[in-house]
Coordinates of C-alpha atoms and ligand atoms in Angstrom, one line a residue:
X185 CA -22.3 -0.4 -29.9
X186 CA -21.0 -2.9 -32.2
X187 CA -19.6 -5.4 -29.5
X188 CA -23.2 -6.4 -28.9
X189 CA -23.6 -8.1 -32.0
X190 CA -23.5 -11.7 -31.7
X191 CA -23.1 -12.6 -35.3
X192 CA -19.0 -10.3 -34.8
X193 CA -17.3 -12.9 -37.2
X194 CA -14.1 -13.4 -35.4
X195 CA -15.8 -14.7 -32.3
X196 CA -12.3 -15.7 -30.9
X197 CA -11.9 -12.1 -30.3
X198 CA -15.3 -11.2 -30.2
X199 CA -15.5 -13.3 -26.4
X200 CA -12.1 -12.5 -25.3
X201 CA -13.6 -8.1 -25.7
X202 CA -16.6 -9.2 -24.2
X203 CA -14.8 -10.8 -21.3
X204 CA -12.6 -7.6 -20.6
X205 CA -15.6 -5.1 -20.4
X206 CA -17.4 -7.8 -18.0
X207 CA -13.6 -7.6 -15.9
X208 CA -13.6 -3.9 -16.2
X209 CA -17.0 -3.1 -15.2
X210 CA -16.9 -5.5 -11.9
X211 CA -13.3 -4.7 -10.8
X212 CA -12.2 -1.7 -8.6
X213 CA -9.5 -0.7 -11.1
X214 CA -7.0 1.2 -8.7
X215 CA -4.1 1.2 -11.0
X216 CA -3.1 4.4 -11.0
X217 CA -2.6 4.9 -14.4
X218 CA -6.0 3.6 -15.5
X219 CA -9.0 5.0 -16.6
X220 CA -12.5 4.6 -17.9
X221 CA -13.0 6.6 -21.2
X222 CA -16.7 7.2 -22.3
X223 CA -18.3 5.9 -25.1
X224 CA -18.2 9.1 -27.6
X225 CA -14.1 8.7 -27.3
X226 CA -14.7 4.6 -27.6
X227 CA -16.8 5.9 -30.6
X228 CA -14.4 8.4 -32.4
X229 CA -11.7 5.8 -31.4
X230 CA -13.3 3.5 -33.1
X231 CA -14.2 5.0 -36.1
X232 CA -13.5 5.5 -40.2
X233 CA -10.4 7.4 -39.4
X234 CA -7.8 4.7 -38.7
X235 CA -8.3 4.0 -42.3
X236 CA -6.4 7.2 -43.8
X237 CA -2.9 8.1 -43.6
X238 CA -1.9 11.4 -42.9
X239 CA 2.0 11.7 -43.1
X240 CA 3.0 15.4 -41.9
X241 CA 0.9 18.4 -40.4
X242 CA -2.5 20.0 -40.8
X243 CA -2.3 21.3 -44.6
X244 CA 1.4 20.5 -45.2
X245 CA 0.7 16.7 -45.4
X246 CA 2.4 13.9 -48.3
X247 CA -1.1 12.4 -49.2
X248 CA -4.4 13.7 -50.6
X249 CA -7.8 13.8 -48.7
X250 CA -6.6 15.1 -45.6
X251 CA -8.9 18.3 -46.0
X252 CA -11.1 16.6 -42.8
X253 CA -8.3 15.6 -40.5
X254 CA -6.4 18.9 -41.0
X255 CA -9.4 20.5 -39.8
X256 CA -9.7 17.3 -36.3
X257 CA -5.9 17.8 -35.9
X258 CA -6.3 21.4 -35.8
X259 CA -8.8 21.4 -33.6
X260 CA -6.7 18.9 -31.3
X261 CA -3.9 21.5 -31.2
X262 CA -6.2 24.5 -30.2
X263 CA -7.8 22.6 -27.6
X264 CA -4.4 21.5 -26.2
X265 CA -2.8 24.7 -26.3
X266 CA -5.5 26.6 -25.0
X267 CA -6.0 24.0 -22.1
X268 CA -2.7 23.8 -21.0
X269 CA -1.9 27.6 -21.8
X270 CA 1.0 26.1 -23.9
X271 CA 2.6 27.7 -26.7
X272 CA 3.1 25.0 -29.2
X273 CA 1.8 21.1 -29.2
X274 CA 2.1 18.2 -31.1
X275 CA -0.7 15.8 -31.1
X276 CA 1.0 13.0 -32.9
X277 CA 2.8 10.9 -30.4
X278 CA 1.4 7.7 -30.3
X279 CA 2.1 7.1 -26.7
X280 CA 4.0 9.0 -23.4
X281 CA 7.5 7.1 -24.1
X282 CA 7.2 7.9 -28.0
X283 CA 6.5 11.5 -26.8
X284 CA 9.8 11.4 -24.7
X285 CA 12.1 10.1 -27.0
X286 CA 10.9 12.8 -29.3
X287 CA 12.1 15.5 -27.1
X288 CA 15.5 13.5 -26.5
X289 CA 15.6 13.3 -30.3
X290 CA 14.8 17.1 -31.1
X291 CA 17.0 18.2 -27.7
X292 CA 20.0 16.2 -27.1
X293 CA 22.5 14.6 -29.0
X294 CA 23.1 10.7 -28.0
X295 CA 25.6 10.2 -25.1
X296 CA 24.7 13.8 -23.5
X297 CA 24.1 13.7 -20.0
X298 CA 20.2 13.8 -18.7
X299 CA 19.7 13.8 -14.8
X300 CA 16.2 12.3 -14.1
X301 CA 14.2 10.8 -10.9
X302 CA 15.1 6.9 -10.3
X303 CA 12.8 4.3 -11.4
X304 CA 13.1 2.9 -8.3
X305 CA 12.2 5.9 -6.4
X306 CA 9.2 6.6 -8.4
X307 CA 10.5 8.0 -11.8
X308 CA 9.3 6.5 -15.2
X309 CA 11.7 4.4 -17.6
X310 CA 12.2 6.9 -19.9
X311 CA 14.0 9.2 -17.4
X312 CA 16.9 7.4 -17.7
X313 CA 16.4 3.7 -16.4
X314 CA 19.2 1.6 -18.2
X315 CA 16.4 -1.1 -20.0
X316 CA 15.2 1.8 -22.2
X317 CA 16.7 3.9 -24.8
X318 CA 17.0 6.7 -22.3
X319 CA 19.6 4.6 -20.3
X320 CA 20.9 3.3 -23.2
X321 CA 21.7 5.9 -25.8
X322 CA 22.5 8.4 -23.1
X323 CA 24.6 9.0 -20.1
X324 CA 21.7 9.1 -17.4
X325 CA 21.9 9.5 -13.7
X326 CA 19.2 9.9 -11.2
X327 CA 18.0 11.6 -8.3
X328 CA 16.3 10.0 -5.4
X329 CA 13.8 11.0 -2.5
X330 CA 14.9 11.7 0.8
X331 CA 15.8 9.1 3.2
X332 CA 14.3 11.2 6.4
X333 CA 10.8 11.9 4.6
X334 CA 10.8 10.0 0.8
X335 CA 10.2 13.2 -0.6
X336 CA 12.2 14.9 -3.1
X337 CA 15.0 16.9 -1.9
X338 CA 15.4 19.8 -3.8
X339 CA 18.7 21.0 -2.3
X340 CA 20.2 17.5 -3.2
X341 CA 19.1 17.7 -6.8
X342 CA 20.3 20.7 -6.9
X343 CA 24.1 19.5 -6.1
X344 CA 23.8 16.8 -8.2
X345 CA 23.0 18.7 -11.4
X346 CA 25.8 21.0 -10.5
X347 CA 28.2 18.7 -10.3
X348 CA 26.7 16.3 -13.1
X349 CA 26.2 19.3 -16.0
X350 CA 23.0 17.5 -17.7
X351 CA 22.3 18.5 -20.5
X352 CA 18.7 18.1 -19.8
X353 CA 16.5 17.6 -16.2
X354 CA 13.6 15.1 -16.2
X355 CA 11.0 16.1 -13.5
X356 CA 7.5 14.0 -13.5
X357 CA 7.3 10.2 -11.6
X358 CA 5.1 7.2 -12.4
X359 CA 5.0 6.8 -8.6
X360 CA 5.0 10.1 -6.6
X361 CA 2.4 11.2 -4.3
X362 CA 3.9 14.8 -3.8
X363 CA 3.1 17.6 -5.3
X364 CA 6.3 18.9 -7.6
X365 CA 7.6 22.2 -7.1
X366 CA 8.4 22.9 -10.9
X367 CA 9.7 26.6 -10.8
X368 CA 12.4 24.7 -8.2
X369 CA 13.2 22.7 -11.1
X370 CA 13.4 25.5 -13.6
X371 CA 16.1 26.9 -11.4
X372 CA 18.1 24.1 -11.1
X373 CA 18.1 23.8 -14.7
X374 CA 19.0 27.4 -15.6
X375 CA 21.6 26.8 -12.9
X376 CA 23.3 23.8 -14.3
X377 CA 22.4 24.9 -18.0
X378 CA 20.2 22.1 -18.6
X379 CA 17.0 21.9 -20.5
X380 CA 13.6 20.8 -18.0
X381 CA 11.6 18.3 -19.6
X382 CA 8.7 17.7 -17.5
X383 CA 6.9 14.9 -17.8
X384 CA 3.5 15.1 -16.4
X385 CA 1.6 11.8 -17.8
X386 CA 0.3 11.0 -14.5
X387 CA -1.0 14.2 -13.0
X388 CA -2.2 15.9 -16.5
X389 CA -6.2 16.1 -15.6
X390 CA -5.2 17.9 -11.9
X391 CA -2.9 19.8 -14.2
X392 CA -5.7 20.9 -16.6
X393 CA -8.4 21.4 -13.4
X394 CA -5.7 23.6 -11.6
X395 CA -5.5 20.6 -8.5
X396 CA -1.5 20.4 -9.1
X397 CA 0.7 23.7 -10.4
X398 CA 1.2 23.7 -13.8
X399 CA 4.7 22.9 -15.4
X400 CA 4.3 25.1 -18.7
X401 CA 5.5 28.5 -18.0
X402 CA 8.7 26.7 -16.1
X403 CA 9.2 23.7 -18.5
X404 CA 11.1 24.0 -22.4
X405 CA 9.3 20.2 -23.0
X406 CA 6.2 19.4 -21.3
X407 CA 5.1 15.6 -22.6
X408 CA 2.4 13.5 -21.5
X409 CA -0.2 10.6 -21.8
X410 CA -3.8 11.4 -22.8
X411 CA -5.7 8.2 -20.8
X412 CA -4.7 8.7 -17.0
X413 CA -6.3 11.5 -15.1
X414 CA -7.1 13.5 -18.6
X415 CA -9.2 10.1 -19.2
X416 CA -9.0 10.4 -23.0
X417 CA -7.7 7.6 -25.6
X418 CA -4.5 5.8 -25.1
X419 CA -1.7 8.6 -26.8
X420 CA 0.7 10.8 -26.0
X421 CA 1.0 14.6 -26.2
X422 CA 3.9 17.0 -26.2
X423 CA 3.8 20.8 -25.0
X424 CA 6.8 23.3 -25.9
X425 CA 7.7 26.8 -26.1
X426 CA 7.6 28.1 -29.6
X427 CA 11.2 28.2 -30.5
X428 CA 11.3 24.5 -30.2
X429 CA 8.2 23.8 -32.5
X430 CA 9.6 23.4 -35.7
X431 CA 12.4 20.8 -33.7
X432 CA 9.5 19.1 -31.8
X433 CA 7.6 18.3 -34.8
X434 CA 10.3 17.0 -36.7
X435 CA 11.3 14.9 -34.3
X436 CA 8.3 13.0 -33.9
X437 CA 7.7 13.1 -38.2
X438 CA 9.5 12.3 -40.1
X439 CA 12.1 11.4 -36.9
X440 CA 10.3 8.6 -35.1
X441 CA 6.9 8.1 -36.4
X442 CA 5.4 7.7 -39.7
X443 CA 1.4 8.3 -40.3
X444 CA -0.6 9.8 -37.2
X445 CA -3.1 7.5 -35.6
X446 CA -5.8 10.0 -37.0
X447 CA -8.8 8.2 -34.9
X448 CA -7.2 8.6 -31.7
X449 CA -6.2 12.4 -32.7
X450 CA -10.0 12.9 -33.0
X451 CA -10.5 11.5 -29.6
X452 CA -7.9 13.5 -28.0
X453 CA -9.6 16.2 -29.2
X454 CA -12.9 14.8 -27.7
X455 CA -11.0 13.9 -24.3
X456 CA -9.3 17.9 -24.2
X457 CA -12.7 19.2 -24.8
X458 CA -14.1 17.0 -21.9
X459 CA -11.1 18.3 -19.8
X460 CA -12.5 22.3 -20.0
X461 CA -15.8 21.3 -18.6
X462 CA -16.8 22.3 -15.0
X463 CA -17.8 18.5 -14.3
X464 CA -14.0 17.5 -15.4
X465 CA -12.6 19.6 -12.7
X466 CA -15.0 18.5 -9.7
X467 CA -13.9 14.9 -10.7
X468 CA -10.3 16.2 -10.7
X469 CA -11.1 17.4 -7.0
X470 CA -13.1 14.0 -6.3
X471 CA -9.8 11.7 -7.3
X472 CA -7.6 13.5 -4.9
X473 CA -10.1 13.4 -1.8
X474 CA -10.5 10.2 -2.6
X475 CA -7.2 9.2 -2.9
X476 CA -6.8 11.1 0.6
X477 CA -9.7 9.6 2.2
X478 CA -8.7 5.9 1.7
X479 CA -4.6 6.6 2.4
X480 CA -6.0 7.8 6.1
X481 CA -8.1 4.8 6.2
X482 CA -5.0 1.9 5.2
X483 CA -2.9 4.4 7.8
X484 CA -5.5 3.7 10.8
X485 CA -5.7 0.2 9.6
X486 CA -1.8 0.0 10.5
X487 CA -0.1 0.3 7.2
X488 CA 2.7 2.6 6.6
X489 CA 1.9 5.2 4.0
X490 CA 5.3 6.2 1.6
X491 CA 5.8 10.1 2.6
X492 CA 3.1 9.5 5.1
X493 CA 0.4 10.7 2.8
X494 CA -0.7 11.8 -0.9
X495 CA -1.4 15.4 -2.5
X496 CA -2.4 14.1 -5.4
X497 CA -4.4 10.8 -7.1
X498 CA -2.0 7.8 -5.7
X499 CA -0.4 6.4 -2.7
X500 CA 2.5 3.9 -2.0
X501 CA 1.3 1.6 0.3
X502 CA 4.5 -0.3 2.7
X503 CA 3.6 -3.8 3.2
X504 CA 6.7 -4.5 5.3
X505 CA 5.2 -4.7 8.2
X506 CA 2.5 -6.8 7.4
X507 CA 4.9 -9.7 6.2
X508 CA 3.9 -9.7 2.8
X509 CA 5.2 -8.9 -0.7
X510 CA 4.1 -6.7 -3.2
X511 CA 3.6 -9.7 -5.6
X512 CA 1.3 -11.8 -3.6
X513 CA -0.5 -8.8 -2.6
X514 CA -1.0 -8.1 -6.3
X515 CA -2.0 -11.5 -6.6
X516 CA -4.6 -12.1 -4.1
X517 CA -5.8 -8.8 -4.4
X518 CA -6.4 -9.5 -8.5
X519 CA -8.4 -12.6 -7.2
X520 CA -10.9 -10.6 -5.1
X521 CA -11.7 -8.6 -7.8
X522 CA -9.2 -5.5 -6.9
X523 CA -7.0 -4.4 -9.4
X524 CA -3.4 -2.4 -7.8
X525 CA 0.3 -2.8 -8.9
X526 CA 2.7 -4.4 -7.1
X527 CA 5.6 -1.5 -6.6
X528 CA 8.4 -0.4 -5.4
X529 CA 8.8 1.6 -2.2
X530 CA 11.9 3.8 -1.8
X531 CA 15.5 1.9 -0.6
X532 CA 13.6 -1.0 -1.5
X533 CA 15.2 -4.5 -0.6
X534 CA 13.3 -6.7 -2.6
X535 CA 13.5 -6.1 -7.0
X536 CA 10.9 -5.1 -9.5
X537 CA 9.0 -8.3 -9.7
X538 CA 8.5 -8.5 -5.8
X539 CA 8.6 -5.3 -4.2
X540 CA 7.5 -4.2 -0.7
X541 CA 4.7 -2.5 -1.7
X542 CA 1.2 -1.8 -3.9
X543 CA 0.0 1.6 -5.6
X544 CA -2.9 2.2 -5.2
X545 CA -4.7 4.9 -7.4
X546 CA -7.8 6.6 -7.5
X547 CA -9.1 8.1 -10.8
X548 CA -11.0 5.0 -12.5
X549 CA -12.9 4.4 -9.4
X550 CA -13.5 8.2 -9.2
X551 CA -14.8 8.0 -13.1
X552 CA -17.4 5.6 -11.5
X553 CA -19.0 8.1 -9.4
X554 CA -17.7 6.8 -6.2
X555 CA -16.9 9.1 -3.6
X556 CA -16.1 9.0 0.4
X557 CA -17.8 6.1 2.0
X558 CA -16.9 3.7 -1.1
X559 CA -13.0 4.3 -0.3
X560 CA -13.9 3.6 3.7
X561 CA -15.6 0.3 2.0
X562 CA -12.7 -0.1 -0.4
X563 CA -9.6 0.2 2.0
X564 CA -11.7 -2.4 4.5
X565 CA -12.1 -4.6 1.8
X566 CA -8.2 -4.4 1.1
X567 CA -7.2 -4.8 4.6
X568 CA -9.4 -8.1 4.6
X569 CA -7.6 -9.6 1.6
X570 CA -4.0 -8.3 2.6
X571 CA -4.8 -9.9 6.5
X572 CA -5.4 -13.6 4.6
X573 CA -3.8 -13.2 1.3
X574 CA -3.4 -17.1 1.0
X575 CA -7.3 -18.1 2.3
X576 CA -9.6 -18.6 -1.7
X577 CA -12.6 -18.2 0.7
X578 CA -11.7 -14.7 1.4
X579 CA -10.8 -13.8 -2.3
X580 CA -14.6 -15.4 -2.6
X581 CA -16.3 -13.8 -0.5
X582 CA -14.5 -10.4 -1.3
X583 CA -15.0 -10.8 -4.9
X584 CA -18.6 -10.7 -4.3
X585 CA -18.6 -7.7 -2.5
X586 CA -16.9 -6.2 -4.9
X587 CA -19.0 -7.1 -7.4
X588 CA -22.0 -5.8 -5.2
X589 CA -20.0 -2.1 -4.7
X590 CA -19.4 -2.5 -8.8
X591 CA -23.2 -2.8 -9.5
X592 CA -24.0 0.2 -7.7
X593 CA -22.0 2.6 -9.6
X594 CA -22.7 1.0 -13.7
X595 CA -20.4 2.0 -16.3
X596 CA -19.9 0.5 -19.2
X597 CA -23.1 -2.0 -18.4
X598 CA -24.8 0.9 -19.5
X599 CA -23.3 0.7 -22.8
X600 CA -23.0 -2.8 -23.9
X601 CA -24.6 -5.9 -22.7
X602 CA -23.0 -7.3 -20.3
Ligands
LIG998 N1 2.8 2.3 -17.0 C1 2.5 3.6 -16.5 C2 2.2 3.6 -15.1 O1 1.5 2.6 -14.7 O2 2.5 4.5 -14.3 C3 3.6 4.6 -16.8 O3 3.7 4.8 -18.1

C-alpha cells in the first residue's frame, strides 16, 4: 500500500495517516458507528476514479468517458437492489444526512410537518433536531421512548401522528438498542397519511444478514450509510419504491449534489458484494452476541443498562449511579486506549456535551475477529477505568492491556507497516 512509502512528499500528512492506522489498529474502537473496512475497499477507494466526473446516471450522464463507471454504478445499483430486495436505489449520496435531505427534498415541501424520534432519546439530527435543516426548514416534532421501559411506545406514536398530521414519519435512531417494529410504523403512517422514511444507517448489515426485519416492503424511503454494520466506504445510500425513482434521483442530481464520488460508488459496490457472502452474515450474528455478551457483563458489574438490554449491535450504558459523566468517562476511557461516545440516556438531566451516559458498540471490534471472552476482557477493562477515571496509572496500565488484546487480533498491521 502506498502509505508505506517513506519518500510520500507531503510528510506533514504522510505522519499524521500513519499515526491514525497505529491509533486504529491498538484501540478497541466501540463507537458504534465505526468500522474497519478491508483493504480492496481502501484500494478501490483509493483509486483512479476520483479523478472523473460523472454528472447524471449510468448512460444518461453530461460528460464523455463514462462508458466504465456506467457499467461500476450499474453494478452498485443491482447489488443494492438485489441485497435489500428494494425496488429502486440511488447510489449517489455522498453521506446518510445528504441521503435524507434528498428524500425531504423529492417528498415534502419546506414547512410540512415530519414526526421523527428525539435526538435526545436516540433519533439522528436529521429526524427533525432544530440545529439541522430538518428542524429548520420544516415543522418537526418528535416522539420519545417510554418512561416505564425507554422503549418506543407504539400506541403513543400513534396519537401523536394522529393528532400532528405529518406529512412524513421518520423511523431509524443513532442510539436505539431495540429492535423496530417497521410494519407498526407503516400503519401509523397510512393512518395519519404520512409518508415512512426509514432510516436504517445503523442496523443496515443485520438488515442485509436478516439479524433485524427489514424496512423495505413497509417503507416509501429507506436511506442509509454504507460504513457502519454494512462496513463499506463512508457514503450514503437511498432505497424506494419505483414510483418515487425518477423524484429520488432528481433530488439528489441535479437537486443537492453535483458529480458522484465515482471511487466510493466502486467501493460500495465492493462493500454490497461483501454483504451477500455467508462470512458477512456470521459476523452480523457475531456483533450482536457480542454486543449481548458484554451488556450482561457491565449489568453484573452494577451498571444500569438503557431498556435493560440490546437486540441489536449497541447498548446505552447509565453512568448515574456510578457518579460520573459521560464526558469524563469518554475521556479517561480515550486515554486507556478505548474508544466509546459520551451520550445521552433518555430524560437526561445533563446536555449534549456531558451526558449521563457512553454507547458502547460492537461491530469494529467484531471486524477484528473477537468474540465472547474478549467482551468478558473488554467490559472488565471498562469497569477498571470507569472505577478510577481520574488515576493516569490506571489509563497506563489499561492502555497496555489493550494494546496486548489489540495485538492478538491484527488488522490493518497486516496491511501497512506499522
Ligand atoms: N454520527 C453517527 C453516529 O455516531 O451514530 C450518526 O450519523
Amino acid at each position: 500500500m502506498k502509505m508505506n512509502r517513506e519518500n510520500f512528499k507531503d510528510q506533514e500528512i504522510y505522519e499524521l495517516v500513519k499515526h491514525e492506522i497505529e491509533r486504529e489498529e491498538h484501540s478497541l474502537i466501540l463507537i458504534a458507528s465505526e468500522n474497519y473496512v478491508d483493504e480492496e475497499i481502501l484500494e478501490v477507494q483509493g483509486c483512479v476514479l476520483t479523478n472523473k466526473y460523472a454528472e447524471g446516471y449510468p448512460n444518461k450522464r453530461y460528460y464523455s468517458g463514462c462508458r466504465f463507471l456506467d457499467q461500476i454504478e450499474s453494478i452498485a445499483i443491482e447489488r443494492a437492489k438485489a441485497l435489500f430486495g428494494a425496488e429502486h436505489v440511488n447510489v449517489q449520496p455522498h453521506s446518510g444526512s445528504s441521503a435524507n435531505m434528498a428524500v425531504f427534498y423529492a417528498a415534502l415541501k419546506t414547512g410540512d410537518t415530519i414526526l421523527g424520534m428525539d435526538i435526545a432519546h436516540g433519533g439522528h439530527l436529521t429526524h427533525g433536531a432544530r440545529a439541522s435543516f430538518s428542524g429548520k426548514f420544516y415543522n418537526a416534532v418528535g416522539y420519545k421512548v417510554s418512561g416505564k421501559n425507554e422503549m418506543l411506545d407504539y400506541d403513543e406514536i400513534r396519537s401523536i401522528a394522529l393528532k400532528e398530521k405529518p406529512k412524513m414519519i421518520i423511523a431509524g435512531a443513532s442510539a436505539y438498542p431495540r429492535t423496530l417494529d417497521f410494519k407498526k410504523f407503516r400503519e401509523i403512517a397510512d393512518e395519519a397519511g404520512a409518508y415512512l422514511l426509514v432510516d436504517m444507517a445503523h442496523i443496515a448489515g443485520l438488515i442485509a444478514a436478516g439479524c433485524h426485519p427489514s424496512p423495505v416492503e413497509h417503507a416509501h424511503f429507506v436511506t442509509t450509510t454504507t460504513h457502519k454494520t454494512l462496513r463499506g466506504p463512508r457514503g450514503g445510500l437511498i432505497l424506494c419504491k419505483q414510483e418515487f425513482a425518477k423524484a429520488i434521483d432528481s433530488a439528489i442530481f441535479p437537486g443537492i449534489q453535483g458529480g458522484p464520488l465515482m471511487h466510493v460508488i466502486a467501493a460500495k459496490a465492493v462493500a454490497l458484494k461483501q454483504a451477500m457472502t455467508e462470512e458477512f452474515r456470521q459476523y452480523q450474528k457475531q456483533i450482536i452476541k457480542n454486543a449481548q455478551r458484554m451488556c450482561s457483563n457491565m449489568e453484573k458489574q452494577g451498571y444500569r443498562i438503557v431498556s435493560g438490554g440490546t437486540d441489536n449491535h449497541l447498548f446505552l450504558v447509565d453512568l448515574t449511579a456510578k457518579g460520573t459523566t459521560g464526558k469524563v468517562a469518554q475521556e479517561a476511557l480515550e486515554k486507556s486506549g478505548i474508544m466509546v461516545n459520551k451520550n445521552l440516556i433518555p430524560f437526561d438531566g445533563r446536555g449534549p456535551n456531558i451526558t449521563s451516559g457512553i454507547r458502547i458498540g460492537t461491530p469494529a471490534v467484531t471486524t477484528r475477529g473477537m468474540k465472547e471472552p474478549e467482551m468478558d476482557m473488554i467490559a472488565e477493562l471498562i469497569d477498571r477505568v470507569l472505577t478510577s477515571p481520574e488515576d493516569e496509572a490506571v489509563y497506563n496500565k489499561i492502555k497496555e492491556q489493550v494494546k496486548t488484546l489489540c495485538k492478538r487480533f491484527p488488522f490493518y498491521s497486516k496491511i501497512y507497516q506499522i
